[in-house]
Amino acid sequence: MSFRIDQLPKKKYVVPGNAACAGCGMMIGWKILGMALGEEAVLTIPASCAAVVQGLSPKSGVAMPILNVPFASAAAVATGIAEAYRSLGVKGHAVVWAGDGGTSDIGFATLSGAAERNSNIIYIMYDNEAYMNTGIQRSSSTPLAAWTTTTPMGKRERKKDVALLMAMHGVPYVATASIAYPQDFYRKLKRAAEVEGFKFIHLHTPCPPGWRFDPAKTVEVARLAVETGVWILWEYDHGHFRLNPPSTTYADKAKRRPLIEYLKLQGRFAHVTEEQVKALEEDVEARWRSILALAKAFPQS
């Protein structure tokens, strides 16, 4: 099912008074989350940008129930909420809203545990590709060659593909999404809300100060990530693996935009050499080979 922008709910759950940076990609995603789940969601948020942009007590710039929890505990806490809902017969969604540091690194053990138990939670990893809240340090989700304060010459390791790791747990539902394609993210949230068991959505959320680009270009940068093939939109739903538009088009390498168009908008790649650009291009191709092989191996629904 597809949705037009004008068909999405109008009620706002991210309201004036939040302390996010100008052009914050995470907050765009949070708005869509509110549209999709609204009052039915209770958010568990570990230490992250999301933990601090809510506003100063006793006020909040986010009109949703939130539990702010220690870094590594988010999936475990959400599991407890889901079990309480089940025991009490309460309708609702236990949702984790966590960054890449709290997911791919510090929180991965409890995340993997919740997936192995098939906990009835929706885990959303908003991925700004570094520890932005504490000073732009690298995470395992930081791309190859990207500048951070702890990789001043560029990161030497490739980006960890957390969504694929979660799909390999054999959970009911895993998807990737981008803030540049709100209808796709909205649809995936709605689908996740229908599914019983563990659900994981990996959301790409560009960060202007951390990636060093003009805050007015957040959506442009996010869209270029998809159009150049850096970010692939796909979905794994009860054993069925499929690409989602527009990534269905970009499976054909000839239809993608040149990678350099994505890199040149970001100061974190200002230092890259031709050799590093080629390595990044090879990394993109390797990721596509894996995704296309999975799309061929798993039945299409």
Short mmCIF file of C-alpha atoms in Angstrom, two decimals:
data_model
loop_
_atom_site.label_atom_id
_atom_site.label_comp_id
_atom_site.label_asym_id
_atom_site.label_seq_id
_atom_site.Cartn_x
_atom_site.Cartn_y
_atom_site.Cartn_z
CA MET A 1 0.00 0.00 0.00
CA SER A 2 1.30 3.48 -0.88
CA PHE A 3 0.41 6.81 0.71
CA ARG A 4 0.49 10.35 -0.63
CA ILE A 5 1.88 13.05 1.66
CA ASP A 6 -1.53 14.70 1.92
CA GLN A 7 -3.00 11.40 3.14
CA LEU A 8 -0.76 11.20 6.19
CA PRO A 9 -2.21 12.18 9.60
CA LYS A 10 -2.01 15.90 10.38
CA LYS A 11 -1.61 15.73 14.17
CA LYS A 12 1.89 16.72 15.26
CA TYR A 13 3.82 14.78 17.87
CA VAL A 14 7.09 16.67 17.45
CA VAL A 15 6.18 20.19 18.50
CA PRO A 16 7.90 23.57 18.99
CA GLY A 17 10.30 23.57 21.90
CA ASN A 18 12.55 20.67 20.99
CA ALA A 19 16.28 21.34 21.10
CA ALA A 20 17.35 19.61 17.89
CA CYS A 21 19.93 21.11 15.55
CA ALA A 22 18.70 22.89 12.43
CA GLY A 23 18.03 20.38 9.67
CA CYS A 24 18.15 17.36 12.00
CA GLY A 25 17.33 14.23 10.02
CA MET A 26 16.36 12.35 13.16
CA MET A 27 13.56 14.78 13.93
CA ILE A 28 12.11 14.35 10.44
CA GLY A 29 11.94 10.61 11.13
CA TRP A 30 10.44 11.20 14.57
CA LYS A 31 7.63 13.26 13.03
CA ILE A 32 6.78 10.37 10.70
CA LEU A 33 6.87 7.94 13.63
CA GLY A 34 4.31 10.12 15.40
CA MET A 35 2.10 10.16 12.31
CA ALA A 36 2.20 6.37 12.04
CA LEU A 37 1.85 5.25 15.67
CA GLY A 38 0.77 8.31 17.67
CA GLU A 39 -0.71 7.60 21.11
CA GLU A 40 -0.32 3.85 20.63
CA ALA A 41 3.46 4.03 21.11
CA VAL A 42 5.56 4.22 24.25
CA LEU A 43 9.14 5.12 23.35
CA THR A 44 12.20 3.73 25.07
CA ILE A 45 15.19 5.96 24.33
CA PRO A 46 18.77 5.22 25.41
CA ALA A 47 21.45 7.90 25.79
CA SER A 48 21.60 9.67 22.42
CA CYS A 49 20.71 12.87 20.61
CA ALA A 50 17.07 11.84 21.05
CA ALA A 51 17.52 11.78 24.81
CA VAL A 52 18.50 15.45 24.96
CA VAL A 53 16.48 17.18 22.22
CA GLN A 54 13.18 16.54 23.99
CA GLY A 55 13.46 19.84 25.88
CA LEU A 56 14.01 20.82 29.50
CA SER A 57 11.81 19.44 32.28
CA PRO A 58 8.96 19.96 33.03
CA LYS A 59 8.23 20.70 29.36
CA SER A 60 8.84 18.55 26.32
CA GLY A 61 9.00 19.11 22.58
CA VAL A 62 7.75 15.59 21.89
CA ALA A 63 4.12 14.72 22.64
CA MET A 64 4.65 10.98 23.16
CA PRO A 65 5.26 8.88 26.30
CA ILE A 66 9.02 8.42 26.72
CA LEU A 67 11.28 6.41 29.00
CA ASN A 68 14.88 7.62 28.93
CA VAL A 69 17.06 4.66 29.89
CA PRO A 70 20.77 3.73 30.23
CA PHE A 71 22.72 3.18 27.03
CA ALA A 72 22.71 -0.61 26.70
CA SER A 73 19.27 -1.38 28.13
CA ALA A 74 16.76 -0.08 25.59
CA ALA A 75 15.72 -3.38 23.97
CA ALA A 76 15.44 -5.08 27.37
CA VAL A 77 13.31 -2.26 28.81
CA ALA A 78 11.04 -2.27 25.76
CA THR A 79 10.67 -6.04 26.14
CA GLY A 80 9.47 -5.48 29.70
CA ILE A 81 6.92 -2.94 28.50
CA ALA A 82 5.66 -5.35 25.83
CA GLU A 83 5.31 -8.14 28.39
CA ALA A 84 3.42 -5.81 30.75
CA TYR A 85 1.06 -4.89 27.91
CA ARG A 86 0.49 -8.58 27.18
CA SER A 87 -0.17 -9.45 30.82
CA LEU A 88 -2.57 -6.55 31.33
CA GLY A 89 -4.31 -6.91 27.99
CA VAL A 90 -3.34 -3.37 27.03
CA LYS A 91 -3.21 -2.38 23.35
CA GLY A 92 -0.06 -0.47 22.41
CA HIS A 93 3.37 -0.63 20.87
CA ALA A 94 6.65 -0.84 22.77
CA VAL A 95 9.02 1.13 20.55
CA VAL A 96 12.76 1.68 20.85
CA TRP A 97 14.03 4.90 19.24
CA ALA A 98 17.82 4.63 19.35
CA GLY A 99 20.87 5.91 17.53
CA ASP A 100 23.58 3.87 15.86
CA GLY A 101 25.95 4.03 18.82
CA GLY A 102 23.30 2.72 21.21
CA THR A 103 22.29 0.05 18.71
CA SER A 104 25.19 -1.22 16.62
CA ASP A 105 27.73 -0.87 19.44
CA ILE A 106 26.77 -0.39 23.10
CA GLY A 107 23.26 -1.82 22.90
CA PHE A 108 23.84 -4.67 20.46
CA ALA A 109 23.82 -7.42 23.08
CA THR A 110 20.35 -6.58 24.40
CA LEU A 111 19.15 -5.93 20.83
CA SER A 112 20.31 -9.37 19.70
CA GLY A 113 18.82 -10.93 22.82
CA ALA A 114 15.42 -9.33 22.16
CA ALA A 115 15.55 -10.57 18.56
CA GLU A 116 16.49 -14.10 19.63
CA ARG A 117 13.54 -14.12 22.07
CA ASN A 118 11.28 -12.65 19.37
CA SER A 119 10.17 -9.92 21.78
CA ASN A 120 7.09 -8.07 20.60
CA ILE A 121 8.78 -4.70 20.12
CA ILE A 122 9.44 -2.28 17.27
CA TYR A 123 13.11 -1.25 17.30
CA ILE A 124 13.98 1.79 15.16
CA MET A 125 17.64 2.60 14.70
CA TYR A 126 17.97 6.17 13.48
CA ASP A 127 21.38 6.11 11.86
CA ASN A 128 23.37 9.35 11.73
CA GLU A 129 26.55 7.31 11.44
CA ALA A 130 28.49 8.50 14.50
CA TYR A 131 28.18 9.34 18.19
CA MET A 132 26.84 12.83 17.43
CA ASN A 133 25.60 13.74 20.91
CA THR A 134 29.01 13.33 22.55
CA GLY A 135 31.21 14.97 19.93
CA ILE A 136 31.01 13.16 16.57
CA GLN A 137 33.07 10.08 17.48
CA ARG A 138 33.07 7.12 15.10
CA SER A 139 30.69 4.22 15.57
CA SER A 140 30.63 0.87 13.81
CA SER A 141 27.97 2.43 11.60
CA THR A 142 30.31 5.19 10.38
CA PRO A 143 31.10 4.66 6.67
CA LEU A 144 34.49 3.80 5.29
CA ALA A 145 36.76 6.89 4.88
CA ALA A 146 34.44 9.27 6.78
CA TRP A 147 35.96 11.92 9.02
CA THR A 148 34.98 11.93 12.69
CA THR A 149 36.76 13.42 15.69
CA THR A 150 38.25 10.00 16.43
CA THR A 151 39.01 9.17 12.78
CA PRO A 152 40.55 12.47 11.61
CA MET A 153 42.17 10.79 8.59
CA GLY A 154 39.01 8.86 7.74
CA LYS A 155 37.61 5.62 9.13
CA ARG A 156 39.50 2.52 7.98
CA GLU A 157 36.69 -0.01 8.46
CA ARG A 158 33.50 -0.46 6.45
CA LYS A 159 30.06 0.30 7.87
CA LYS A 160 28.37 -2.47 9.85
CA ASP A 161 25.10 -3.54 8.20
CA VAL A 162 22.87 -3.87 11.27
CA ALA A 163 19.65 -4.46 9.32
CA LEU A 164 21.11 -7.51 7.58
CA LEU A 165 22.40 -8.81 10.91
CA MET A 166 18.89 -8.53 12.35
CA ALA A 167 17.34 -10.28 9.34
CA MET A 168 19.78 -13.15 9.87
CA HIS A 169 18.25 -13.61 13.35
CA GLY A 170 15.18 -14.95 11.53
CA VAL A 171 12.82 -12.39 13.09
CA PRO A 172 9.42 -11.63 11.51
CA TYR A 173 10.12 -8.19 10.06
CA VAL A 174 13.16 -6.08 9.14
CA ALA A 175 13.30 -3.06 6.84
CA THR A 176 15.47 -0.14 5.86
CA ALA A 177 14.08 3.37 5.38
CA SER A 178 15.16 6.94 4.66
CA ILE A 179 13.87 10.31 5.82
CA ALA A 180 13.90 11.36 2.15
CA TYR A 181 11.06 8.89 1.47
CA PRO A 182 8.50 9.53 4.24
CA GLN A 183 5.67 7.51 2.67
CA ASP A 184 7.90 4.43 2.52
CA PHE A 185 8.94 4.83 6.17
CA TYR A 186 5.30 5.44 7.20
CA ARG A 187 4.16 2.28 5.39
CA LYS A 188 6.89 0.22 7.03
CA LEU A 189 5.96 1.52 10.47
CA LYS A 190 2.35 0.59 9.83
CA ARG A 191 3.39 -2.87 8.68
CA ALA A 192 5.61 -3.33 11.74
CA ALA A 193 2.66 -2.39 13.96
CA GLU A 194 0.62 -5.23 12.41
CA VAL A 195 3.26 -7.90 13.01
CA GLU A 196 3.47 -9.95 16.20
CA GLY A 197 7.04 -10.42 17.42
CA PHE A 198 10.30 -8.61 16.86
CA LYS A 199 10.45 -5.80 14.27
CA PHE A 200 13.50 -3.76 13.25
CA ILE A 201 13.67 -0.67 11.02
CA HIS A 202 17.01 0.88 10.07
CA LEU A 203 16.38 4.56 9.29
CA HIS A 204 18.98 6.67 7.49
CA THR A 205 19.10 10.15 9.10
CA PRO A 206 21.75 12.59 7.81
CA CYS A 207 23.24 14.94 10.44
CA PRO A 208 24.27 18.45 9.26
CA PRO A 209 26.88 19.24 11.95
CA GLY A 210 28.31 15.72 12.06
CA TRP A 211 28.45 15.26 8.29
CA ARG A 212 29.38 18.91 7.68
CA PHE A 213 26.75 20.02 5.20
CA ASP A 214 24.31 22.93 4.91
CA PRO A 215 21.28 22.22 7.17
CA ALA A 216 19.00 23.17 4.28
CA LYS A 217 20.26 20.13 2.34
CA THR A 218 19.30 17.32 4.75
CA VAL A 219 16.64 15.76 2.52
CA GLU A 220 18.79 16.27 -0.59
CA VAL A 221 21.68 14.41 1.03
CA ALA A 222 19.36 11.61 2.17
CA ARG A 223 17.87 11.29 -1.31
CA LEU A 224 21.30 11.21 -2.92
CA ALA A 225 22.28 8.35 -0.63
CA VAL A 226 19.52 6.29 -2.24
CA GLU A 227 20.04 7.59 -5.78
CA THR A 228 23.76 6.77 -5.70
CA GLY A 229 23.13 3.31 -4.22
CA VAL A 230 24.81 4.05 -0.88
CA TRP A 231 21.54 3.41 0.97
CA ILE A 232 19.35 0.56 -0.26
CA LEU A 233 15.64 0.38 0.57
CA TRP A 234 14.54 -3.19 1.24
CA GLU A 235 12.17 -5.25 3.34
CA TYR A 236 12.26 -8.71 4.92
CA ASP A 237 8.76 -9.83 5.89
CA HIS A 238 8.24 -13.35 7.26
CA GLY A 239 10.83 -14.93 4.97
CA HIS A 240 10.09 -12.78 1.92
CA PHE A 241 12.92 -10.43 0.90
CA ARG A 242 12.30 -7.63 -1.59
CA LEU A 243 13.72 -4.34 -2.76
CA ASN A 244 11.50 -1.26 -2.38
CA PRO A 245 11.14 1.64 -4.82
CA PRO A 246 13.13 3.58 -5.83
CA SER A 247 15.92 1.11 -5.02
CA THR A 248 14.26 -1.34 -7.40
CA THR A 249 15.40 1.04 -10.16
CA TYR A 250 18.91 1.48 -8.76
CA ALA A 251 19.58 -2.24 -8.76
CA ASP A 252 20.72 -1.36 -12.27
CA LYS A 253 24.05 0.35 -11.65
CA ALA A 254 23.74 2.35 -14.88
CA LYS A 255 20.71 4.17 -13.46
CA ARG A 256 22.44 5.36 -10.31
CA ARG A 257 23.91 8.82 -9.93
CA PRO A 258 27.71 9.02 -9.51
CA LEU A 259 28.85 8.43 -5.93
CA ILE A 260 30.93 11.62 -5.95
CA GLU A 261 27.70 13.68 -6.06
CA TYR A 262 26.83 12.32 -2.61
CA LEU A 263 30.34 12.67 -1.21
CA LYS A 264 31.01 16.24 -2.36
CA LEU A 265 28.10 17.68 -0.35
CA GLN A 266 29.63 16.43 2.91
CA GLY A 267 32.66 17.94 4.62
CA ARG A 268 33.36 14.62 6.32
CA PHE A 269 34.52 13.32 2.91
CA ALA A 270 36.39 16.48 1.86
CA HIS A 271 39.76 14.76 2.37
CA VAL A 272 39.12 11.64 0.30
CA THR A 273 41.55 10.67 -2.45
CA GLU A 274 40.68 9.06 -5.79
CA GLU A 275 41.83 5.76 -4.34
CA GLN A 276 39.45 6.15 -1.39
CA VAL A 277 36.57 7.05 -3.72
CA LYS A 278 37.23 3.84 -5.63
CA ALA A 279 37.24 1.90 -2.35
CA LEU A 280 33.91 3.47 -1.43
CA GLU A 281 32.50 2.57 -4.84
CA GLU A 282 33.66 -1.02 -4.35
CA ASP A 283 32.02 -1.04 -0.91
CA VAL A 284 28.71 0.09 -2.46
CA GLU A 285 28.95 -2.64 -5.09
CA ALA A 286 29.71 -5.30 -2.47
CA ARG A 287 26.62 -4.27 -0.52
CA TRP A 288 24.48 -4.45 -3.64
CA ARG A 289 25.79 -7.93 -4.46
CA SER A 290 24.73 -9.13 -1.02
CA ILE A 291 21.28 -7.55 -1.24
CA LEU A 292 20.59 -8.81 -4.77
CA ALA A 293 21.73 -12.30 -3.81
CA LEU A 294 19.27 -12.28 -0.89
CA ALA A 295 16.48 -10.96 -3.12
CA LYS A 296 17.11 -13.90 -5.47
CA ALA A 297 17.46 -16.47 -2.69
CA PHE A 298 14.29 -15.59 -0.77
CA PRO A 299 10.81 -15.88 -2.31
CA GLN A 300 9.13 -12.63 -3.35
CA SER A 301 5.71 -11.80 -1.93
#
